[in-house]
Every structure is written in C-alpha cells, then in structure tokens.
XYZ file of C-alpha atoms in Angstrom:
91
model
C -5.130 -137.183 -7.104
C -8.223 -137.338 -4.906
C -6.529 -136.337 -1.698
C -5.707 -132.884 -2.593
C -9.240 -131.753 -3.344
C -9.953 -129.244 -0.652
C -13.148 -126.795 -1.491
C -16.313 -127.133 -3.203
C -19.403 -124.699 -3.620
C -22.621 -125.916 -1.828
C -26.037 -124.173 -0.804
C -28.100 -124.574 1.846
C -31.731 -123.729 2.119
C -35.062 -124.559 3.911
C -37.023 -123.792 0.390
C -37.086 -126.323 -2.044
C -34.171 -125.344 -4.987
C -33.960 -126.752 -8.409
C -30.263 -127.995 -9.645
C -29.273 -125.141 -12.815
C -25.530 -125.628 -13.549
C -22.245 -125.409 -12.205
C -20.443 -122.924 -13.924
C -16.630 -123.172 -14.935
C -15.337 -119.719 -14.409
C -12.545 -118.399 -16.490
C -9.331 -119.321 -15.796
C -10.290 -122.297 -13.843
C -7.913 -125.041 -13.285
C -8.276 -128.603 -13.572
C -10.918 -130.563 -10.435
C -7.584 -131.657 -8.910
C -5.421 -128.611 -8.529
C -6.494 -126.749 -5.348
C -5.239 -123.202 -6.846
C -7.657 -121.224 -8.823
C -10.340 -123.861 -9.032
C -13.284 -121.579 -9.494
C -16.915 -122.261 -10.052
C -20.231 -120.892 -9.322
C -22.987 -123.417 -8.629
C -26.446 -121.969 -9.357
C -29.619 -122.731 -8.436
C -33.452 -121.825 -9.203
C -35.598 -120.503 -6.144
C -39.159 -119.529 -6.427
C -40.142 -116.656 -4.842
C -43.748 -115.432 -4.418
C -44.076 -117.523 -8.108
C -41.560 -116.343 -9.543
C -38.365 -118.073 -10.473
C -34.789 -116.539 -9.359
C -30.816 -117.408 -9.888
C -29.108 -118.545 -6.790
C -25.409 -118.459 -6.747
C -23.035 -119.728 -4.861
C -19.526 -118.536 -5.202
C -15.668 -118.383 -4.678
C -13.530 -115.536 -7.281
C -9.899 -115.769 -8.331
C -8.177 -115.112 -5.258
C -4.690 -114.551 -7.607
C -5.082 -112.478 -10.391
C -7.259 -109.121 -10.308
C -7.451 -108.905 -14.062
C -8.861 -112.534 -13.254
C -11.137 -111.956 -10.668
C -12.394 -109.106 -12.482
C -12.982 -111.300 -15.569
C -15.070 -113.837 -13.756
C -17.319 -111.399 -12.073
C -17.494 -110.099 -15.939
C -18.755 -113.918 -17.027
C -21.165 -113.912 -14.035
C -22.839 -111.193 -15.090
C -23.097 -112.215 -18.740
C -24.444 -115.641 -17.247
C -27.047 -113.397 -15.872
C -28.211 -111.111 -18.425
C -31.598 -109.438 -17.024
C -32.717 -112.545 -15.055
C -33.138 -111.869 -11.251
C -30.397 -113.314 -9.097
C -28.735 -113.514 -5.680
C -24.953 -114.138 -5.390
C -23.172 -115.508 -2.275
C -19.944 -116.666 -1.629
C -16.243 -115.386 -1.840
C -15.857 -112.870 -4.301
C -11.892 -111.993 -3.360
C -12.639 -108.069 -4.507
C-alpha cells in the first residue's frame, strides 16, 4: 500500500529541536489512506532557556465538526505550556 502515501508533517529549523511526539488527531485514518490522515508532529525549542512546543500541522480538510474537534485536542495537548503552531489548519 506504500505507493499511495502522499503527505507527511516535517519541520525545519536552524536551532537545534528535540523529537516530542507525533500526535494522532481525531478522526485520523489509517498511515495508508491519503484522506483525512491527520497528525501534528511536535517538537521542543529552547528559547532564551526556556523550553517551547513546536507544531507542525495539517486539520481535517472534510468535516468542520472535525476540524473543529482537532483544533479542540490541540489545545488540550497544550494546556498552559507555551507553543507555536504551523501548518494547514483548513479553518
């Protein structure tokens, strides 16, 4: 089924980032289906010593009610911890 994987989150950065988790957002589909296979990749990034989230990315493009529920998730993920989000939010 490898042939039909087309997307992926990444980050780029000239700092130094530490590997966090790769979220499963809700609703997500199995690695191999190409529709609705949402994640958010996050990474740690210090900044003037301190330690913030870095996010990377891509929304439910198909269901509002989804969409809405994964930005919902995100910001549970988050709680009170600083954070920057990139990426395709499909708002």
């Amino acid at each position: 089924p490898f042939y039909r994987i087309v997307g992926g989150n990444a980050m780029l950065s000239r700092w130094p980032l530490t590997p966090k988790t790769n979220l499963s957002l809700i609703g997500q589909k199995p690695f191999y289906e190409t529709k609705n296979n949402r994640r958010a990749l996050w990474c740690g990034l210090k900044l003037g010593g301190e330690e913030m989230l870095i996010g990377a990315l891509h929304l439910d493009s198909y269901s509002p009610a989804n969409n809405a529920a994964q930005a919902r998730q995100l910001l549970e993920f988050l709680g009170t911890r600083p954070a920057f989000m990139g990426g395709d939010f499909n708002a």
